[in-house]
mmCIF file of C-alpha atoms in Angstrom:
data_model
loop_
_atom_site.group_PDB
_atom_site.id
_atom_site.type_symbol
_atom_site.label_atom_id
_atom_site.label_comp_id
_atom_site.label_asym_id
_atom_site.label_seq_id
_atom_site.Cartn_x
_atom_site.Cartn_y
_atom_site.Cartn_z
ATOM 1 C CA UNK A 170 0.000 0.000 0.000
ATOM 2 C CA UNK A 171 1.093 3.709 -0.573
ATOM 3 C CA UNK A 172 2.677 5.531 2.059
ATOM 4 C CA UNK A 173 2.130 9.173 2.069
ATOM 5 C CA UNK A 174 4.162 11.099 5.310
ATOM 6 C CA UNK A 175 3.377 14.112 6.367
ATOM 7 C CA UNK A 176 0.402 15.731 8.435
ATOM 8 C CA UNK A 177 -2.996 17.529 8.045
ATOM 9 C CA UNK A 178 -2.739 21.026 7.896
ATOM 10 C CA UNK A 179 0.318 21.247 5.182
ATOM 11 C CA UNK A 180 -1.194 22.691 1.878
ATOM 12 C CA UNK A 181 1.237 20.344 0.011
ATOM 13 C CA UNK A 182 0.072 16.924 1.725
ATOM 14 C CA UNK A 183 -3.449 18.652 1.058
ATOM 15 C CA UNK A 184 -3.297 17.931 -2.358
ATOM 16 C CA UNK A 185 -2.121 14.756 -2.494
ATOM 17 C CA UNK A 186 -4.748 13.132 -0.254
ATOM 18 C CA UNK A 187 -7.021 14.840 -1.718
ATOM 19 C CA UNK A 188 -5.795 13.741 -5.270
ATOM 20 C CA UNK A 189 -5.432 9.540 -3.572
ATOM 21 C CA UNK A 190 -8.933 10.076 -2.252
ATOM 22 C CA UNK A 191 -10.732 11.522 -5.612
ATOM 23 C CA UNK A 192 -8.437 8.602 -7.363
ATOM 24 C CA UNK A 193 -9.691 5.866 -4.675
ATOM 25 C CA UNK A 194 -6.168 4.888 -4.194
ATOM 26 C CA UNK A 195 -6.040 2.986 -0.841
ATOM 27 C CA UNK A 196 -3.105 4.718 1.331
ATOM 28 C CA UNK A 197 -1.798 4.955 5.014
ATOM 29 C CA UNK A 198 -0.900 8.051 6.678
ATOM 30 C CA UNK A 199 3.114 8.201 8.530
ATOM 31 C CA UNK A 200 2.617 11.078 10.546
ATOM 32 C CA UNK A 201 5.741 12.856 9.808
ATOM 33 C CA UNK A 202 6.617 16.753 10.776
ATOM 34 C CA UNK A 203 8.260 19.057 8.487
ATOM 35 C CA UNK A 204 12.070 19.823 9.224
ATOM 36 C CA UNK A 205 12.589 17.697 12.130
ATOM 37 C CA UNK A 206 15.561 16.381 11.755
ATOM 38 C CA UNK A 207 14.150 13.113 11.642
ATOM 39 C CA UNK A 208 17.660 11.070 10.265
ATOM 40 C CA UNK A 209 15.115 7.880 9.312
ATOM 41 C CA UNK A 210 13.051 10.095 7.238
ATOM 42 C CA UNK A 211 15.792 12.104 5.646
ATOM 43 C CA UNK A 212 16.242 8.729 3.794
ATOM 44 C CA UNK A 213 13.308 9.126 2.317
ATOM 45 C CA UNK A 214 13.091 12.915 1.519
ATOM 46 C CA UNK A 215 16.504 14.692 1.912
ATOM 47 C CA UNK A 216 14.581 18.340 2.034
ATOM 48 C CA UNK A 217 13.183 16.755 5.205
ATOM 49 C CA UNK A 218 10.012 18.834 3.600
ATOM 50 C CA UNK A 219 6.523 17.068 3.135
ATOM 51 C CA UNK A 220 4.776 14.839 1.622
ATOM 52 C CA UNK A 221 6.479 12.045 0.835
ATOM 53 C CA UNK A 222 5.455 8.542 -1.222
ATOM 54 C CA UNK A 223 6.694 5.888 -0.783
ATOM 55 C CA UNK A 224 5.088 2.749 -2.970
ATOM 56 C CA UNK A 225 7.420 -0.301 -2.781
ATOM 57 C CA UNK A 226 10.601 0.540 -4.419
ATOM 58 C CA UNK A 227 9.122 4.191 -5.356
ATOM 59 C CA UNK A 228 9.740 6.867 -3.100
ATOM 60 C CA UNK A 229 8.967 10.584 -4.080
ATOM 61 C CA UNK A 230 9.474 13.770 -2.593
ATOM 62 C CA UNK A 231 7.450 16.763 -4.003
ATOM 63 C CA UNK A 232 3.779 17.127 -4.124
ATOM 64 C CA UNK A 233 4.128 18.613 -7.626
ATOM 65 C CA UNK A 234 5.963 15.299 -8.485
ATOM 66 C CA UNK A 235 3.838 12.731 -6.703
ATOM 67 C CA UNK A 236 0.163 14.436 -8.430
ATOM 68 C CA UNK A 237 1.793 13.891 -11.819
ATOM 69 C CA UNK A 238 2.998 10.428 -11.178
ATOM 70 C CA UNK A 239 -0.467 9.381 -9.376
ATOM 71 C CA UNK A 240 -2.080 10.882 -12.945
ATOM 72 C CA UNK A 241 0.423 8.824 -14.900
ATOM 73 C CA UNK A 242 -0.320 5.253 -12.706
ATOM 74 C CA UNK A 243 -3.788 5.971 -12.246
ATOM 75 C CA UNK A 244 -5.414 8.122 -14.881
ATOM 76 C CA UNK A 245 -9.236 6.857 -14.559
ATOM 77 C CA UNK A 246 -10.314 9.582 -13.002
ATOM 78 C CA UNK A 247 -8.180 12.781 -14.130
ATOM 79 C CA UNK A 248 -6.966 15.515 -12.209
ATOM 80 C CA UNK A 249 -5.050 17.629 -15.295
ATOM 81 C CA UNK A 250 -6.828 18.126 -18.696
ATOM 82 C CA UNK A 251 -5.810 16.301 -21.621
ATOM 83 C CA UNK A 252 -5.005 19.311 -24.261
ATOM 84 C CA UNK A 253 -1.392 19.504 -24.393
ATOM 85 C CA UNK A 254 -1.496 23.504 -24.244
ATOM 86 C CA UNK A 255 -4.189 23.323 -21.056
ATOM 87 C CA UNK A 256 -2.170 20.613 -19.604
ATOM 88 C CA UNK A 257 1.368 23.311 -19.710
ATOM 89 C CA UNK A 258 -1.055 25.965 -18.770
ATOM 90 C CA UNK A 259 -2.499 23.778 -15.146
ATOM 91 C CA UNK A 260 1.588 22.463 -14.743
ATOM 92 C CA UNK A 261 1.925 26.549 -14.477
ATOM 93 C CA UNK A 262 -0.441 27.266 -12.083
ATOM 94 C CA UNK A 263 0.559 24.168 -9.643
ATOM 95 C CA UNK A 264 4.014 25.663 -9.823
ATOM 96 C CA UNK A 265 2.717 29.259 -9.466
ATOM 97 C CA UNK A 266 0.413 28.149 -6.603
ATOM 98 C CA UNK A 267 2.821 26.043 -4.364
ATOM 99 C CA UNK A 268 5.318 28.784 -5.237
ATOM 100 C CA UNK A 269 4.998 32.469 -4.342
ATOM 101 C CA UNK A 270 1.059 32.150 -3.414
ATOM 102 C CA UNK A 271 1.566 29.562 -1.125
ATOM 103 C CA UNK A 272 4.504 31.257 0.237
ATOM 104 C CA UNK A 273 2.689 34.112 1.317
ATOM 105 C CA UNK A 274 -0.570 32.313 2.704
ATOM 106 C CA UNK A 275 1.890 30.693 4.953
ATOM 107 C CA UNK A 276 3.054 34.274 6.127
ATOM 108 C CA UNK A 277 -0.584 35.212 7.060
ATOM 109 C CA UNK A 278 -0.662 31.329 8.353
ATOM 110 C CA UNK A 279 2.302 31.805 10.823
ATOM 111 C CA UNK A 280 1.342 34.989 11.944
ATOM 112 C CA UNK A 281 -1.614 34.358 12.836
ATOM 113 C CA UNK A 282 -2.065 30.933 13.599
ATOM 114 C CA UNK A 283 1.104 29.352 14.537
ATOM 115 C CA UNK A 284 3.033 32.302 16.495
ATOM 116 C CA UNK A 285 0.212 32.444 19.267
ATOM 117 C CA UNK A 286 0.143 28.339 19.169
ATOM 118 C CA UNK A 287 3.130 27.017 19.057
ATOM 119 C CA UNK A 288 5.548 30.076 20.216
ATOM 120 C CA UNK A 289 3.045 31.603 22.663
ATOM 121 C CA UNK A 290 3.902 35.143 20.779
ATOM 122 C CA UNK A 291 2.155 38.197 19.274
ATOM 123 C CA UNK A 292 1.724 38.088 15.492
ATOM 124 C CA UNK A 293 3.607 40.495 13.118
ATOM 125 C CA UNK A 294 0.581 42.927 12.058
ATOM 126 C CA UNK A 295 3.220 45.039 10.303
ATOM 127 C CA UNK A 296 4.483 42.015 8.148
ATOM 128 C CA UNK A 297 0.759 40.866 7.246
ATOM 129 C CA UNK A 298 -0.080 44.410 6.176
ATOM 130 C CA UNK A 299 2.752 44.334 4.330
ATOM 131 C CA UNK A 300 1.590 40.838 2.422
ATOM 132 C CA UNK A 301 -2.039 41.599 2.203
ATOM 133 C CA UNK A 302 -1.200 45.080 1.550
ATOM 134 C CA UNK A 303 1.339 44.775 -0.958
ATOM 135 C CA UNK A 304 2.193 41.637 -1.991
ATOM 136 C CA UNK A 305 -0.934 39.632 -2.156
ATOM 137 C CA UNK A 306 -3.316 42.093 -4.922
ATOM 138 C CA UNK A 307 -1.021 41.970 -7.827
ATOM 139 C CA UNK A 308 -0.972 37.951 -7.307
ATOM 140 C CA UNK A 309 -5.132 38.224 -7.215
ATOM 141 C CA UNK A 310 -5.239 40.069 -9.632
ATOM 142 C CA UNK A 311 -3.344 37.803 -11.905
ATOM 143 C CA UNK A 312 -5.542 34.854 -10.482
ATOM 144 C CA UNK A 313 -8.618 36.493 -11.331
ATOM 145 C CA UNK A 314 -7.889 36.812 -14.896
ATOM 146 C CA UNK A 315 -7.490 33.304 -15.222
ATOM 147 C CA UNK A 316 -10.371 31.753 -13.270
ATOM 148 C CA UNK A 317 -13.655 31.417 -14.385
ATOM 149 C CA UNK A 318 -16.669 33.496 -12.810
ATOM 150 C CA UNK A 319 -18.757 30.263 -13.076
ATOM 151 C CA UNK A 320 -17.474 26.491 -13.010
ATOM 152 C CA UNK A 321 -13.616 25.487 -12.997
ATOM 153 C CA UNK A 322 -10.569 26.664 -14.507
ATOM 154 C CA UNK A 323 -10.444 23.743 -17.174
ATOM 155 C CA UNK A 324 -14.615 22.900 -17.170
ATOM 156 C CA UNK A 325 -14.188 19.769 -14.742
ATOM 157 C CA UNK A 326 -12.731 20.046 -10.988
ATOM 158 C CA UNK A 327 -8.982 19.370 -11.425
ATOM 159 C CA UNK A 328 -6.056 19.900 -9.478
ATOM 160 C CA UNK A 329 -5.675 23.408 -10.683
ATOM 161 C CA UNK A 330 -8.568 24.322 -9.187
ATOM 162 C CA UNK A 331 -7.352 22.843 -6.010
ATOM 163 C CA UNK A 332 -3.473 24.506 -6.134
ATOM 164 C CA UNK A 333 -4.905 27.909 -6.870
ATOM 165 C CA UNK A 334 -7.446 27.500 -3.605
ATOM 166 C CA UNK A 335 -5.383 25.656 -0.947
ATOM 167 C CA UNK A 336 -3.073 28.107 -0.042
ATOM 168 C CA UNK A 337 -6.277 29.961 0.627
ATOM 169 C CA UNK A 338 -7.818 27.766 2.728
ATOM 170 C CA UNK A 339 -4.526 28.537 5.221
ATOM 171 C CA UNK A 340 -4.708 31.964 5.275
ATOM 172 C CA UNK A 341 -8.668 31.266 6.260
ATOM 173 C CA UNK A 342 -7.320 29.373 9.145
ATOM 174 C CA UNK A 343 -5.585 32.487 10.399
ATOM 175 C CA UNK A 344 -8.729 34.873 9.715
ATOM 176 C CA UNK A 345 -7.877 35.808 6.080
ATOM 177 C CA UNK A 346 -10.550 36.100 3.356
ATOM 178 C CA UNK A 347 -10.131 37.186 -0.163
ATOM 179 C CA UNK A 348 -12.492 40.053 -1.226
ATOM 180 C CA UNK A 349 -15.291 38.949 -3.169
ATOM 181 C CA UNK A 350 -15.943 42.551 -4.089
ATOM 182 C CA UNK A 351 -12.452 42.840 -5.492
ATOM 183 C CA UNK A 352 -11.739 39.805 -6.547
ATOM 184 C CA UNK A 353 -14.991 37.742 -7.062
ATOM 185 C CA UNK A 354 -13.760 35.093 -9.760
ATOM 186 C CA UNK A 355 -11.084 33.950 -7.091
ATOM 187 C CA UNK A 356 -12.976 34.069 -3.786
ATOM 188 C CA UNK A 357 -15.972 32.087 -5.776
ATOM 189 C CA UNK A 358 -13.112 29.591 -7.041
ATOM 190 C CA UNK A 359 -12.324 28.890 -3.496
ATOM 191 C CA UNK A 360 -15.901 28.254 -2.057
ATOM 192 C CA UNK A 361 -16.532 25.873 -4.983
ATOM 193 C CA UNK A 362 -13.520 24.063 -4.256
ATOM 194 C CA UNK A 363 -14.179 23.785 -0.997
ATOM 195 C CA UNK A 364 -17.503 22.210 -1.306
ATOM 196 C CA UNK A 365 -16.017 19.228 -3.696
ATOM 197 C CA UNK A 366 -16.839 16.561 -1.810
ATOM 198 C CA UNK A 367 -13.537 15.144 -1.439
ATOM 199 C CA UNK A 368 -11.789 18.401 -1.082
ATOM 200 C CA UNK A 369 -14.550 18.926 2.053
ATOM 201 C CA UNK A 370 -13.796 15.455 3.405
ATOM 202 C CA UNK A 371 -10.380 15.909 3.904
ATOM 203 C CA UNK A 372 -10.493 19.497 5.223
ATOM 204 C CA UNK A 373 -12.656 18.063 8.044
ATOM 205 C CA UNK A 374 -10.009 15.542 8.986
ATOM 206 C CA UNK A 375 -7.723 18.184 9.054
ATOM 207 C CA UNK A 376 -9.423 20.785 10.991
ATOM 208 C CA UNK A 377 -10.247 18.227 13.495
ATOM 209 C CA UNK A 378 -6.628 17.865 13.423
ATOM 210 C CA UNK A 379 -5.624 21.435 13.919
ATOM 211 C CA UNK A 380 -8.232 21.758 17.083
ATOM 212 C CA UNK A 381 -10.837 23.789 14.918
ATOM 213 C CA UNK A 382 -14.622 23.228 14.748
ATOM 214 C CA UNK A 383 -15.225 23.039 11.231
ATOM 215 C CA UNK A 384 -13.366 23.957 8.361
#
Protein backbone atom coordinates (compact mmCIF):
# COMPACT_ATOMS: atom_id res chain seq x y z
CA UNK A 1 0.00 0.00 0.00
CA UNK A 2 1.09 3.71 -0.57
CA UNK A 3 2.68 5.53 2.06
CA UNK A 4 2.13 9.17 2.07
CA UNK A 5 4.16 11.10 5.31
CA UNK A 6 3.38 14.11 6.37
CA UNK A 7 0.40 15.73 8.44
CA UNK A 8 -3.00 17.53 8.05
CA UNK A 9 -2.74 21.03 7.90
CA UNK A 10 0.32 21.25 5.18
CA UNK A 11 -1.19 22.69 1.88
CA UNK A 12 1.24 20.34 0.01
CA UNK A 13 0.07 16.92 1.72
CA UNK A 14 -3.45 18.65 1.06
CA UNK A 15 -3.30 17.93 -2.36
CA UNK A 16 -2.12 14.76 -2.49
CA UNK A 17 -4.75 13.13 -0.25
CA UNK A 18 -7.02 14.84 -1.72
CA UNK A 19 -5.80 13.74 -5.27
CA UNK A 20 -5.43 9.54 -3.57
CA UNK A 21 -8.93 10.08 -2.25
CA UNK A 22 -10.73 11.52 -5.61
CA UNK A 23 -8.44 8.60 -7.36
CA UNK A 24 -9.69 5.87 -4.68
CA UNK A 25 -6.17 4.89 -4.19
CA UNK A 26 -6.04 2.99 -0.84
CA UNK A 27 -3.11 4.72 1.33
CA UNK A 28 -1.80 4.96 5.01
CA UNK A 29 -0.90 8.05 6.68
CA UNK A 30 3.11 8.20 8.53
CA UNK A 31 2.62 11.08 10.55
CA UNK A 32 5.74 12.86 9.81
CA UNK A 33 6.62 16.75 10.78
CA UNK A 34 8.26 19.06 8.49
CA UNK A 35 12.07 19.82 9.22
CA UNK A 36 12.59 17.70 12.13
CA UNK A 37 15.56 16.38 11.75
CA UNK A 38 14.15 13.11 11.64
CA UNK A 39 17.66 11.07 10.26
CA UNK A 40 15.11 7.88 9.31
CA UNK A 41 13.05 10.10 7.24
CA UNK A 42 15.79 12.10 5.65
CA UNK A 43 16.24 8.73 3.79
CA UNK A 44 13.31 9.13 2.32
CA UNK A 45 13.09 12.91 1.52
CA UNK A 46 16.50 14.69 1.91
CA UNK A 47 14.58 18.34 2.03
CA UNK A 48 13.18 16.76 5.20
CA UNK A 49 10.01 18.83 3.60
CA UNK A 50 6.52 17.07 3.13
CA UNK A 51 4.78 14.84 1.62
CA UNK A 52 6.48 12.04 0.83
CA UNK A 53 5.45 8.54 -1.22
CA UNK A 54 6.69 5.89 -0.78
CA UNK A 55 5.09 2.75 -2.97
CA UNK A 56 7.42 -0.30 -2.78
CA UNK A 57 10.60 0.54 -4.42
CA UNK A 58 9.12 4.19 -5.36
CA UNK A 59 9.74 6.87 -3.10
CA UNK A 60 8.97 10.58 -4.08
CA UNK A 61 9.47 13.77 -2.59
CA UNK A 62 7.45 16.76 -4.00
CA UNK A 63 3.78 17.13 -4.12
CA UNK A 64 4.13 18.61 -7.63
CA UNK A 65 5.96 15.30 -8.48
CA UNK A 66 3.84 12.73 -6.70
CA UNK A 67 0.16 14.44 -8.43
CA UNK A 68 1.79 13.89 -11.82
CA UNK A 69 3.00 10.43 -11.18
CA UNK A 70 -0.47 9.38 -9.38
CA UNK A 71 -2.08 10.88 -12.95
CA UNK A 72 0.42 8.82 -14.90
CA UNK A 73 -0.32 5.25 -12.71
CA UNK A 74 -3.79 5.97 -12.25
CA UNK A 75 -5.41 8.12 -14.88
CA UNK A 76 -9.24 6.86 -14.56
CA UNK A 77 -10.31 9.58 -13.00
CA UNK A 78 -8.18 12.78 -14.13
CA UNK A 79 -6.97 15.52 -12.21
CA UNK A 80 -5.05 17.63 -15.29
CA UNK A 81 -6.83 18.13 -18.70
CA UNK A 82 -5.81 16.30 -21.62
CA UNK A 83 -5.01 19.31 -24.26
CA UNK A 84 -1.39 19.50 -24.39
CA UNK A 85 -1.50 23.50 -24.24
CA UNK A 86 -4.19 23.32 -21.06
CA UNK A 87 -2.17 20.61 -19.60
CA UNK A 88 1.37 23.31 -19.71
CA UNK A 89 -1.05 25.97 -18.77
CA UNK A 90 -2.50 23.78 -15.15
CA UNK A 91 1.59 22.46 -14.74
CA UNK A 92 1.92 26.55 -14.48
CA UNK A 93 -0.44 27.27 -12.08
CA UNK A 94 0.56 24.17 -9.64
CA UNK A 95 4.01 25.66 -9.82
CA UNK A 96 2.72 29.26 -9.47
CA UNK A 97 0.41 28.15 -6.60
CA UNK A 98 2.82 26.04 -4.36
CA UNK A 99 5.32 28.78 -5.24
CA UNK A 100 5.00 32.47 -4.34
CA UNK A 101 1.06 32.15 -3.41
CA UNK A 102 1.57 29.56 -1.12
CA UNK A 103 4.50 31.26 0.24
CA UNK A 104 2.69 34.11 1.32
CA UNK A 105 -0.57 32.31 2.70
CA UNK A 106 1.89 30.69 4.95
CA UNK A 107 3.05 34.27 6.13
CA UNK A 108 -0.58 35.21 7.06
CA UNK A 109 -0.66 31.33 8.35
CA UNK A 110 2.30 31.81 10.82
CA UNK A 111 1.34 34.99 11.94
CA UNK A 112 -1.61 34.36 12.84
CA UNK A 113 -2.07 30.93 13.60
CA UNK A 114 1.10 29.35 14.54
CA UNK A 115 3.03 32.30 16.50
CA UNK A 116 0.21 32.44 19.27
CA UNK A 117 0.14 28.34 19.17
CA UNK A 118 3.13 27.02 19.06
CA UNK A 119 5.55 30.08 20.22
CA UNK A 120 3.05 31.60 22.66
CA UNK A 121 3.90 35.14 20.78
CA UNK A 122 2.15 38.20 19.27
CA UNK A 123 1.72 38.09 15.49
CA UNK A 124 3.61 40.49 13.12
CA UNK A 125 0.58 42.93 12.06
CA UNK A 126 3.22 45.04 10.30
CA UNK A 127 4.48 42.01 8.15
CA UNK A 128 0.76 40.87 7.25
CA UNK A 129 -0.08 44.41 6.18
CA UNK A 130 2.75 44.33 4.33
CA UNK A 131 1.59 40.84 2.42
CA UNK A 132 -2.04 41.60 2.20
CA UNK A 133 -1.20 45.08 1.55
CA UNK A 134 1.34 44.77 -0.96
CA UNK A 135 2.19 41.64 -1.99
CA UNK A 136 -0.93 39.63 -2.16
CA UNK A 137 -3.32 42.09 -4.92
CA UNK A 138 -1.02 41.97 -7.83
CA UNK A 139 -0.97 37.95 -7.31
CA UNK A 140 -5.13 38.22 -7.21
CA UNK A 141 -5.24 40.07 -9.63
CA UNK A 142 -3.34 37.80 -11.90
CA UNK A 143 -5.54 34.85 -10.48
CA UNK A 144 -8.62 36.49 -11.33
CA UNK A 145 -7.89 36.81 -14.90
CA UNK A 146 -7.49 33.30 -15.22
CA UNK A 147 -10.37 31.75 -13.27
CA UNK A 148 -13.66 31.42 -14.38
CA UNK A 149 -16.67 33.50 -12.81
CA UNK A 150 -18.76 30.26 -13.08
CA UNK A 151 -17.47 26.49 -13.01
CA UNK A 152 -13.62 25.49 -13.00
CA UNK A 153 -10.57 26.66 -14.51
CA UNK A 154 -10.44 23.74 -17.17
CA UNK A 155 -14.62 22.90 -17.17
CA UNK A 156 -14.19 19.77 -14.74
CA UNK A 157 -12.73 20.05 -10.99
CA UNK A 158 -8.98 19.37 -11.42
CA UNK A 159 -6.06 19.90 -9.48
CA UNK A 160 -5.67 23.41 -10.68
CA UNK A 161 -8.57 24.32 -9.19
CA UNK A 162 -7.35 22.84 -6.01
CA UNK A 163 -3.47 24.51 -6.13
CA UNK A 164 -4.91 27.91 -6.87
CA UNK A 165 -7.45 27.50 -3.61
CA UNK A 166 -5.38 25.66 -0.95
CA UNK A 167 -3.07 28.11 -0.04
CA UNK A 168 -6.28 29.96 0.63
CA UNK A 169 -7.82 27.77 2.73
CA UNK A 170 -4.53 28.54 5.22
CA UNK A 171 -4.71 31.96 5.27
CA UNK A 172 -8.67 31.27 6.26
CA UNK A 173 -7.32 29.37 9.15
CA UNK A 174 -5.58 32.49 10.40
CA UNK A 175 -8.73 34.87 9.72
CA UNK A 176 -7.88 35.81 6.08
CA UNK A 177 -10.55 36.10 3.36
CA UNK A 178 -10.13 37.19 -0.16
CA UNK A 179 -12.49 40.05 -1.23
CA UNK A 180 -15.29 38.95 -3.17
CA UNK A 181 -15.94 42.55 -4.09
CA UNK A 182 -12.45 42.84 -5.49
CA UNK A 183 -11.74 39.81 -6.55
CA UNK A 184 -14.99 37.74 -7.06
CA UNK A 185 -13.76 35.09 -9.76
CA UNK A 186 -11.08 33.95 -7.09
CA UNK A 187 -12.98 34.07 -3.79
CA UNK A 188 -15.97 32.09 -5.78
CA UNK A 189 -13.11 29.59 -7.04
CA UNK A 190 -12.32 28.89 -3.50
CA UNK A 191 -15.90 28.25 -2.06
CA UNK A 192 -16.53 25.87 -4.98
CA UNK A 193 -13.52 24.06 -4.26
CA UNK A 194 -14.18 23.79 -1.00
CA UNK A 195 -17.50 22.21 -1.31
CA UNK A 196 -16.02 19.23 -3.70
CA UNK A 197 -16.84 16.56 -1.81
CA UNK A 198 -13.54 15.14 -1.44
CA UNK A 199 -11.79 18.40 -1.08
CA UNK A 200 -14.55 18.93 2.05
CA UNK A 201 -13.80 15.45 3.41
CA UNK A 202 -10.38 15.91 3.90
CA UNK A 203 -10.49 19.50 5.22
CA UNK A 204 -12.66 18.06 8.04
CA UNK A 205 -10.01 15.54 8.99
CA UNK A 206 -7.72 18.18 9.05
CA UNK A 207 -9.42 20.79 10.99
CA UNK A 208 -10.25 18.23 13.50
CA UNK A 209 -6.63 17.87 13.42
CA UNK A 210 -5.62 21.44 13.92
CA UNK A 211 -8.23 21.76 17.08
CA UNK A 212 -10.84 23.79 14.92
CA UNK A 213 -14.62 23.23 14.75
CA UNK A 214 -15.22 23.04 11.23
CA UNK A 215 -13.37 23.96 8.36
Amino acid sequence: MIKIYGVHGSPFVRKVFIALDYKDIPYEIVAQMPFSGDQDYLKINPTGKIPALVDGDLTLGDSKVICQHLENAYPERPLYPEDVADKARAHWYEDFCGGQVAELAAGIFFQRFMRPLAFKQDPDEELIAKITEKKLPPVLDYLESIVPAEGFVFGEFMMADLCIASPFFNAGYAGYEVDAEKWPNVAGLIARVREQPHVKAVLEKEAKALGLAAA
